[in-house]
Every structure is written in C-alpha cells, then in structure tokens.
Amino acid sequence: MWTPIAEEAERAAQVLHPNGREIPRPAHRRVLTVANQKGGVGKTTSTVNLAAALVKYGMRVLVIDLDPQGNASTALGVQHSSGTPSIYEALLGEIGLIDAVAKSTQSPDLLCVPATIDLAGAEIELVSMVAREARLKRTLTTAVLDQLDVDYILVDCPPSLGLLTVNALVAAAEVLIPIQCEYYALEGLGQLLSNIELVRAHLNTRLHVSTILLTMYDGRTKLADQVTNEVRKHFGDRVLRTVIPRSVKVSEAPGFGQTILAYDPGSRGAMSYLDAAREMAAHPLHQGLHR
Ligand code: ATP
Ligand code: MG
C-alpha cells in the first residue's frame, strides 16, 4: 500500500539520489539577482534553497549575501559577525571577493560571501565612491569566477531599491523576482520593474527579468490562486510552473543554519525547491544567453 510515509521516503530518496535528474551545466556562467523591495516575500529563503538545490544537481554555486541582515549567511551556516571578511570590505575595495568566500556547512560546492552588519553603512559610504553602482560587478572578475569555478551566482538583495540592490542589478544578467502568494503581492512590483528598466537602459543592457517564483503558496485560500493567475497572466512563461508551498519546515531550517534540503530533504518544501531549480536550469529564455 502506498502510505504517506512511503511517499515521503520516496521523496527523500529522490532528493538524496536524484538519479536521472541531474541538470546540464549552463553553457555560460549565470548570474541571477534575487530582488523584490517588498520585505519578507521569500528572497533569502529562495536564494539559499535554490542554491542548495542546484548543488544537489551537481552544480557549483556562489551565494552573495547583499543584505546587512545577513540572513542568507545564517541559513548557509556561514559566520557573519562584524569583522568577518565579507561583501562589505569587497565592495569598498579593501579585499578581493575571493578573500571573503566561505564554504557553506551544506556542501563544499556551495560557497557564500557573507554579509555582516557593517554592510548597513555601505549604502551611504558607497555614494561618494567612483563607479558606485558597479562596485559589485567589479569584484566579479572573470579571473575570480574562474578560480572559484562556479556555474551559478545568486545575489540576495535587501528589501529596498537602494544602492546595494542597484549594484546587484548591474552585476547580473538575470533578475529572479520572488512573489508571495498573498494580498498586496503585486503592490510595488511596478516600481521594481521600472527600476530594472532604468538600470537596463543606463547601466546594464544585458539585464532582464528571467524568472518569477511564486512563494508561500497556501492551496487552502482562493487568494493564492488569484495571485498566481494574475502573475501568470502578466509574466507568462517567465513564471516557474513550480510554486513553493507555505511550510513550517521551510521557515524552521535557517534556525539550524541549514537549507530545507539539509534540514528535511523529504519535505514538500525541499522537493519544490528542487523542481524550481530544475526548471530554472532548463528555462529556454536563458539557455546560453548570457555570461
Ligand atoms: P527580507 O525582505 O527581510 O530580506 P525575504 O524577502 O528575504 O525578507 P525571507 O526571509 O526569505 O524573505 O522570508 C520571510 C519569512 O517567511 C521568513 O521568516 C521565512 O522563514 C518565511 N518563509 C519563507 N518562505 C516560506 C515558506 N515557503 N513557508 C513558510 N515560511 C516561509
Ligand atoms: Mg532576505
């Protein structure tokens, strides 16, 4: 008999041995900025769990924590107390990016440049610097990325459209926007899109919104379906078919310095991030499109 426990065990087995589910390495290294100035929509959760999922499929992934809250660093089990070599010093040009790279506790192929609270001052300190919008891009030299040998770089943004987010948009070719399946989900999206358009027009012509991920979906509410339909109507096939369900396990994992894939590999949350990562990798819009 196919019991829920058997089903869960099967899911766990798939996560631990994703046979036949490996994804191809991208033709070109992909840099994705995970942005939405709305707070608490699942930017960090999606960044770390998609990164962990891509690693499960055999990729090497670098997460750049660009939020002074340092939540992505926490979730990856990476030290980020004040004074730790971090993205802050790299942006100011005091150290090279490579000197701030730490291995996550999850896997040697999951790397992280942590953010410390010092980054909170960067929005102001960067203002007077040369090429203030391109500080992050400057740290991501081909030589550094070749040395790190990463396939994907995911940048976790703070909940604002300030200079840190602009730096992330200048450094990437792709934007991934997580949208929470809740009331007011689309509020502020217009402003985000017009900022992306401004950056594209003036600072980074390669920039495009490649991926929309619906998060915290609660199938019991009509509202979740309304939001889902509206987002799909607007963004079409840029919206991943996989939707991330609302799940307590997903929210518990960072408390243990873990991604959902390490914390509860058999959970629906883990499976959904694995599915979303596979879709991201297969998405026709960016197959070999950008470096
Ligand atoms: P901020 O704007 O503050 O950086 P964020 O957009 O990065 O927030 P997260 O920190 O990822 O959002 O998520 C916000 C809260 O929702 C967190 O407490 C997180 O644990 C929780 N959360 C995220 N995804 C889920 C989910 N699928 N199910 C349940 N809780 C979730
Ligand atoms: Mg966050």
Short mmCIF file of C-alpha atoms and ligand atoms in Angstrom, two decimals:
data_model
loop_
_atom_site.label_atom_id
_atom_site.label_comp_id
_atom_site.label_asym_id
_atom_site.label_seq_id
_atom_site.Cartn_x
_atom_site.Cartn_y
_atom_site.Cartn_z
CA MET A 1 0.00 0.00 0.00
CA TRP A 2 1.24 3.48 -0.83
CA THR A 3 1.18 5.25 2.53
CA PRO A 4 2.04 8.88 3.18
CA ILE A 5 5.20 7.65 4.92
CA ALA A 6 6.22 5.61 1.90
CA GLU A 7 5.54 8.64 -0.25
CA GLU A 8 7.73 10.77 1.98
CA ALA A 9 10.50 8.16 1.94
CA GLU A 10 10.32 8.08 -1.84
CA ARG A 11 10.64 11.85 -1.99
CA ALA A 12 13.58 11.76 0.40
CA ALA A 13 15.26 9.10 -1.76
CA GLN A 14 14.83 11.28 -4.82
CA VAL A 15 16.45 14.19 -3.07
CA LEU A 16 19.35 12.18 -1.78
CA HIS A 17 19.86 10.29 -5.04
CA PRO A 18 18.38 12.42 -7.78
CA ASN A 19 19.13 9.76 -10.38
CA GLY A 20 18.39 10.80 -13.87
CA ARG A 21 17.50 14.24 -12.63
CA GLU A 22 20.87 15.92 -12.96
CA ILE A 23 20.79 19.11 -14.89
CA PRO A 24 23.25 20.26 -17.51
CA ARG A 25 25.89 22.80 -16.58
CA PRO A 26 24.87 26.11 -18.14
CA ALA A 27 26.64 26.96 -21.39
CA HIS A 28 27.69 30.19 -19.72
CA ARG A 29 28.03 31.09 -16.11
CA ARG A 30 24.72 32.56 -14.90
CA VAL A 31 24.45 35.48 -12.52
CA LEU A 32 20.98 35.97 -11.02
CA THR A 33 19.94 38.76 -8.72
CA VAL A 34 17.09 37.86 -6.40
CA ALA A 35 15.23 41.09 -5.86
CA ASN A 36 11.95 42.49 -4.58
CA GLN A 37 11.92 45.59 -2.44
CA LYS A 38 8.92 44.23 -0.57
CA GLY A 39 10.11 42.69 2.69
CA GLY A 40 9.57 39.08 3.69
CA VAL A 41 8.50 37.71 0.30
CA GLY A 42 10.97 34.84 0.32
CA LYS A 43 14.05 36.35 -1.35
CA THR A 44 16.53 34.86 1.09
CA THR A 45 14.70 31.57 1.50
CA SER A 46 14.56 31.15 -2.26
CA THR A 47 18.18 32.20 -2.78
CA VAL A 48 19.66 29.69 -0.35
CA ASN A 49 17.31 26.83 -1.19
CA LEU A 50 17.61 27.21 -4.96
CA ALA A 51 21.39 27.38 -4.49
CA ALA A 52 21.35 24.20 -2.40
CA ALA A 53 19.09 22.51 -4.96
CA LEU A 54 21.40 23.42 -7.85
CA VAL A 55 24.30 21.96 -5.84
CA LYS A 56 22.32 18.73 -5.37
CA TYR A 57 22.13 18.52 -9.16
CA GLY A 58 25.89 18.76 -9.38
CA MET A 59 26.39 22.49 -9.90
CA ARG A 60 28.88 24.71 -8.08
CA VAL A 61 27.10 27.76 -6.74
CA LEU A 62 28.14 31.03 -5.14
CA VAL A 63 25.65 32.93 -3.00
CA ILE A 64 26.42 36.58 -2.42
CA ASP A 65 24.67 37.97 0.62
CA LEU A 66 23.99 41.61 -0.10
CA ASP A 67 21.67 42.23 2.84
CA PRO A 68 23.12 43.65 6.09
CA GLN A 69 20.67 41.38 7.95
CA GLY A 70 22.92 38.50 6.83
CA ASN A 71 20.04 36.02 6.68
CA ALA A 72 21.45 34.11 3.71
CA SER A 73 24.77 33.72 5.52
CA THR A 74 22.92 32.36 8.57
CA ALA A 75 20.91 29.90 6.51
CA LEU A 76 24.09 28.59 4.89
CA GLY A 77 25.82 28.17 8.24
CA VAL A 78 28.41 30.80 7.40
CA GLN A 79 29.96 33.03 10.06
CA HIS A 80 28.99 36.68 9.66
CA SER A 81 29.77 38.52 12.85
CA SER A 82 31.10 42.05 12.48
CA GLY A 83 34.71 41.99 11.33
CA THR A 84 34.41 38.73 9.34
CA PRO A 85 35.79 39.29 5.81
CA SER A 86 32.58 39.95 3.91
CA ILE A 87 30.96 41.56 0.90
CA TYR A 88 31.29 44.90 2.68
CA GLU A 89 35.09 45.01 2.50
CA ALA A 90 34.98 43.63 -1.04
CA LEU A 91 32.61 46.40 -2.20
CA LEU A 92 34.82 49.05 -0.64
CA GLY A 93 37.81 47.51 -2.42
CA GLU A 94 39.65 46.70 0.80
CA ILE A 95 39.86 43.00 -0.03
CA GLY A 96 39.28 40.86 -3.10
CA LEU A 97 36.00 38.98 -3.34
CA ILE A 98 37.86 35.70 -3.15
CA ASP A 99 39.16 36.59 0.32
CA ALA A 100 35.59 36.80 1.59
CA VAL A 101 34.36 33.49 0.13
CA ALA A 102 33.39 30.88 2.71
CA LYS A 103 32.20 27.30 2.21
CA SER A 104 28.72 26.63 3.50
CA THR A 105 28.30 23.83 6.02
CA GLN A 106 25.98 22.10 3.50
CA SER A 107 28.45 21.29 0.76
CA PRO A 108 31.94 22.20 -0.44
CA ASP A 109 30.29 23.20 -3.74
CA LEU A 110 28.02 25.74 -2.07
CA LEU A 111 30.01 28.91 -1.49
CA CYS A 112 28.94 32.10 0.21
CA VAL A 113 30.24 35.62 0.50
CA PRO A 114 28.67 36.64 3.80
CA ALA A 115 27.20 40.00 4.81
CA THR A 116 27.91 41.48 8.20
CA ILE A 117 26.07 44.30 9.89
CA ASP A 118 28.87 46.60 8.65
CA LEU A 119 27.13 46.48 5.28
CA ALA A 120 24.37 48.67 6.72
CA GLY A 121 26.72 51.64 6.33
CA ALA A 122 27.58 50.81 2.74
CA GLU A 123 24.51 52.47 1.21
CA ILE A 124 25.94 55.77 2.44
CA GLU A 125 29.66 55.03 2.12
CA LEU A 126 29.28 53.96 -1.49
CA VAL A 127 27.63 57.21 -2.52
CA SER A 128 30.90 59.11 -2.80
CA MET A 129 32.83 56.28 -4.45
CA VAL A 130 33.90 56.01 -8.07
CA ALA A 131 31.53 53.87 -10.13
CA ARG A 132 29.35 53.42 -7.09
CA GLU A 133 26.74 51.38 -8.97
CA ALA A 134 29.30 48.95 -10.36
CA ARG A 135 31.26 48.05 -7.23
CA LEU A 136 29.85 44.52 -7.08
CA LYS A 137 30.35 43.94 -10.78
CA ARG A 138 33.99 45.00 -10.44
CA THR A 139 34.61 42.34 -7.79
CA LEU A 140 33.19 39.59 -10.04
CA THR A 141 36.09 39.42 -12.45
CA THR A 142 36.38 36.50 -14.83
CA ALA A 143 39.64 35.53 -13.12
CA VAL A 144 37.93 35.33 -9.71
CA LEU A 145 34.95 33.40 -11.06
CA ASP A 146 37.18 31.01 -12.99
CA GLN A 147 39.17 30.39 -9.86
CA LEU A 148 36.00 29.68 -7.88
CA ASP A 149 34.77 27.56 -10.81
CA VAL A 150 31.11 28.32 -10.18
CA ASP A 151 28.21 27.71 -12.57
CA TYR A 152 25.66 29.93 -10.85
CA ILE A 153 25.92 33.08 -8.78
CA LEU A 154 22.86 34.10 -6.81
CA VAL A 155 22.75 37.52 -5.19
CA ASP A 156 20.37 38.01 -2.27
CA CYS A 157 19.17 41.62 -2.09
CA PRO A 158 17.90 43.63 0.86
CA PRO A 159 14.26 44.80 0.86
CA SER A 160 14.95 48.17 -0.74
CA LEU A 161 15.77 49.66 -4.11
CA GLY A 162 18.86 51.44 -2.78
CA LEU A 163 22.44 51.36 -3.96
CA LEU A 164 23.05 47.77 -2.82
CA THR A 165 20.18 46.48 -4.97
CA VAL A 166 21.34 48.66 -7.87
CA ASN A 167 24.80 47.09 -7.54
CA ALA A 168 23.20 43.66 -7.70
CA LEU A 169 21.23 44.64 -10.83
CA VAL A 170 24.35 45.99 -12.52
CA ALA A 171 26.33 42.83 -11.76
CA ALA A 172 23.77 40.34 -13.09
CA ALA A 173 22.24 39.44 -16.43
CA GLU A 174 19.12 37.97 -14.88
CA VAL A 175 16.68 39.05 -12.22
CA LEU A 176 14.69 36.48 -10.29
CA ILE A 177 11.67 38.01 -8.56
CA PRO A 178 10.05 36.02 -5.77
CA ILE A 179 6.40 36.91 -5.32
CA GLN A 180 4.49 35.93 -2.24
CA CYS A 181 1.05 34.47 -2.95
CA GLU A 182 -0.70 36.94 -0.68
CA TYR A 183 -2.75 40.07 -0.68
CA TYR A 184 -0.82 43.12 -1.94
CA ALA A 185 1.68 40.76 -3.55
CA LEU A 186 1.79 42.85 -6.69
CA GLU A 187 2.00 46.14 -4.91
CA GLY A 188 5.34 47.79 -5.59
CA LEU A 189 6.11 45.43 -8.45
CA GLY A 190 5.67 48.25 -10.96
CA GLN A 191 8.31 50.28 -9.17
CA LEU A 192 10.70 47.34 -9.13
CA LEU A 193 10.18 46.77 -12.85
CA SER A 194 10.73 50.42 -13.70
CA ASN A 195 13.94 50.45 -11.66
CA ILE A 196 15.11 47.36 -13.52
CA GLU A 197 14.27 49.14 -16.76
CA LEU A 198 16.28 52.20 -15.70
CA VAL A 199 19.30 50.07 -14.85
CA ARG A 200 18.92 48.24 -18.17
CA ALA A 201 18.73 51.49 -20.11
CA HIS A 202 21.66 53.23 -18.46
CA LEU A 203 23.96 50.77 -16.73
CA ASN A 204 23.50 47.19 -17.88
CA THR A 205 21.90 46.45 -21.25
CA ARG A 206 22.00 42.66 -20.64
CA LEU A 207 19.67 42.86 -17.67
CA HIS A 208 16.31 41.10 -17.96
CA VAL A 209 13.71 39.58 -15.67
CA SER A 210 14.19 35.92 -16.50
CA THR A 211 12.41 34.19 -13.65
CA ILE A 212 9.43 34.72 -11.39
CA LEU A 213 8.96 32.37 -8.46
CA LEU A 214 5.70 32.20 -6.53
CA THR A 215 6.36 31.58 -2.86
CA MET A 216 4.44 30.72 0.31
CA TYR A 217 1.53 29.29 -1.64
CA ASP A 218 -1.35 28.17 0.51
CA GLY A 219 -3.68 25.97 -1.51
CA ARG A 220 -6.47 26.40 1.01
CA THR A 221 -7.00 30.03 0.09
CA LYS A 222 -8.72 31.32 -3.02
CA LEU A 223 -6.48 34.34 -2.83
CA ALA A 224 -3.35 32.30 -3.53
CA ASP A 225 -4.87 31.11 -6.82
CA GLN A 226 -5.96 34.61 -7.75
CA VAL A 227 -2.45 35.95 -7.22
CA THR A 228 -0.97 33.01 -9.12
CA ASN A 229 -3.30 33.58 -12.09
CA GLU A 230 -2.66 37.28 -12.18
CA VAL A 231 1.11 36.86 -12.08
CA ARG A 232 1.00 34.21 -14.83
CA LYS A 233 -1.20 36.43 -16.96
CA HIS A 234 1.27 39.26 -16.65
CA PHE A 235 4.61 37.44 -16.87
CA GLY A 236 3.71 34.39 -18.95
CA ASP A 237 6.32 31.66 -19.17
CA ARG A 238 8.82 33.55 -17.10
CA VAL A 239 6.84 32.31 -14.10
CA LEU A 240 8.12 28.92 -12.99
CA ARG A 241 5.41 26.25 -13.04
CA THR A 242 6.66 25.09 -9.66
CA VAL A 243 5.16 27.03 -6.79
CA ILE A 244 6.75 27.00 -3.34
CA PRO A 245 4.20 25.92 -0.73
CA ARG A 246 3.88 27.62 2.62
CA SER A 247 5.51 25.22 5.06
CA VAL A 248 6.64 25.50 8.64
CA LYS A 249 9.66 23.31 7.89
CA VAL A 250 10.94 25.81 5.33
CA SER A 251 10.80 28.59 7.91
CA GLU A 252 12.44 26.44 10.63
CA ALA A 253 15.51 25.43 8.63
CA PRO A 254 17.50 28.70 8.91
CA GLY A 255 17.26 28.47 12.70
CA PHE A 256 19.51 25.43 12.38
CA GLY A 257 21.87 27.11 9.96
CA GLN A 258 20.53 24.84 7.23
CA THR A 259 18.72 24.91 3.93
CA ILE A 260 15.49 22.90 3.65
CA LEU A 261 17.39 20.34 1.60
CA ALA A 262 19.63 19.55 4.55
CA TYR A 263 17.03 20.10 7.26
CA ASP A 264 14.24 17.94 5.83
CA PRO A 265 15.14 16.51 2.43
CA GLY A 266 11.86 14.59 2.12
CA SER A 267 9.63 17.58 2.72
CA ARG A 268 7.42 19.20 0.13
CA GLY A 269 9.41 22.38 0.60
CA ALA A 270 12.65 20.61 -0.37
CA MET A 271 11.01 18.95 -3.38
CA SER A 272 9.53 22.21 -4.58
CA TYR A 273 12.90 23.96 -4.49
CA LEU A 274 14.47 21.03 -6.35
CA ASP A 275 11.76 21.25 -9.01
CA ALA A 276 12.10 25.02 -9.25
CA ALA A 277 15.88 24.75 -9.66
CA ARG A 278 15.49 22.18 -12.44
CA GLU A 279 13.04 24.45 -14.23
CA MET A 280 15.38 27.39 -13.83
CA ALA A 281 18.17 25.40 -15.40
CA ALA A 282 16.01 24.28 -18.32
CA HIS A 283 14.31 27.59 -18.97
CA PRO A 284 14.54 28.31 -22.73
CA LEU A 285 14.78 32.06 -22.24
CA HIS A 286 18.29 31.94 -20.93
CA GLN A 287 19.81 28.83 -22.40
CA GLY A 288 23.27 30.06 -23.21
CA LEU A 289 22.04 33.60 -23.47
CA HIS A 290 24.44 35.49 -21.28
CA ARG A 291 27.69 35.18 -19.48
P1 ATP B 1 13.65 40.40 3.72
O1 ATP B 1 12.94 41.32 2.80
O2 ATP B 1 13.53 40.75 5.15
O3 ATP B 1 15.05 40.13 3.29
P2 ATP B 1 12.94 37.99 2.36
O4 ATP B 1 12.22 38.50 1.18
O5 ATP B 1 14.34 37.58 2.19
O6 ATP B 1 12.84 39.01 3.58
P3 ATP B 1 12.56 35.52 3.72
O7 ATP B 1 13.43 35.95 4.84
O8 ATP B 1 13.07 34.50 2.79
O9 ATP B 1 12.05 36.78 2.91
O10 ATP B 1 11.16 35.01 4.25
C1 ATP B 1 10.39 35.80 5.14
C2 ATP B 1 9.84 34.91 6.27
O11 ATP B 1 8.97 33.95 5.72
C3 ATP B 1 10.93 34.15 6.98
O12 ATP B 1 10.59 34.01 8.34
C4 ATP B 1 10.91 32.79 6.30
O13 ATP B 1 11.36 31.76 7.14
C5 ATP B 1 9.44 32.64 5.98
N1 ATP B 1 9.24 31.82 4.78
C6 ATP B 1 9.83 31.94 3.58
N2 ATP B 1 9.39 31.02 2.71
C7 ATP B 1 8.47 30.29 3.39
C8 ATP B 1 7.64 29.18 3.05
N3 ATP B 1 7.67 28.62 1.83
N4 ATP B 1 6.82 28.69 4.00
C9 ATP B 1 6.77 29.25 5.24
N5 ATP B 1 7.53 30.28 5.62
C10 ATP B 1 8.37 30.80 4.72
MG MG B 2 16.08 38.46 2.94
#
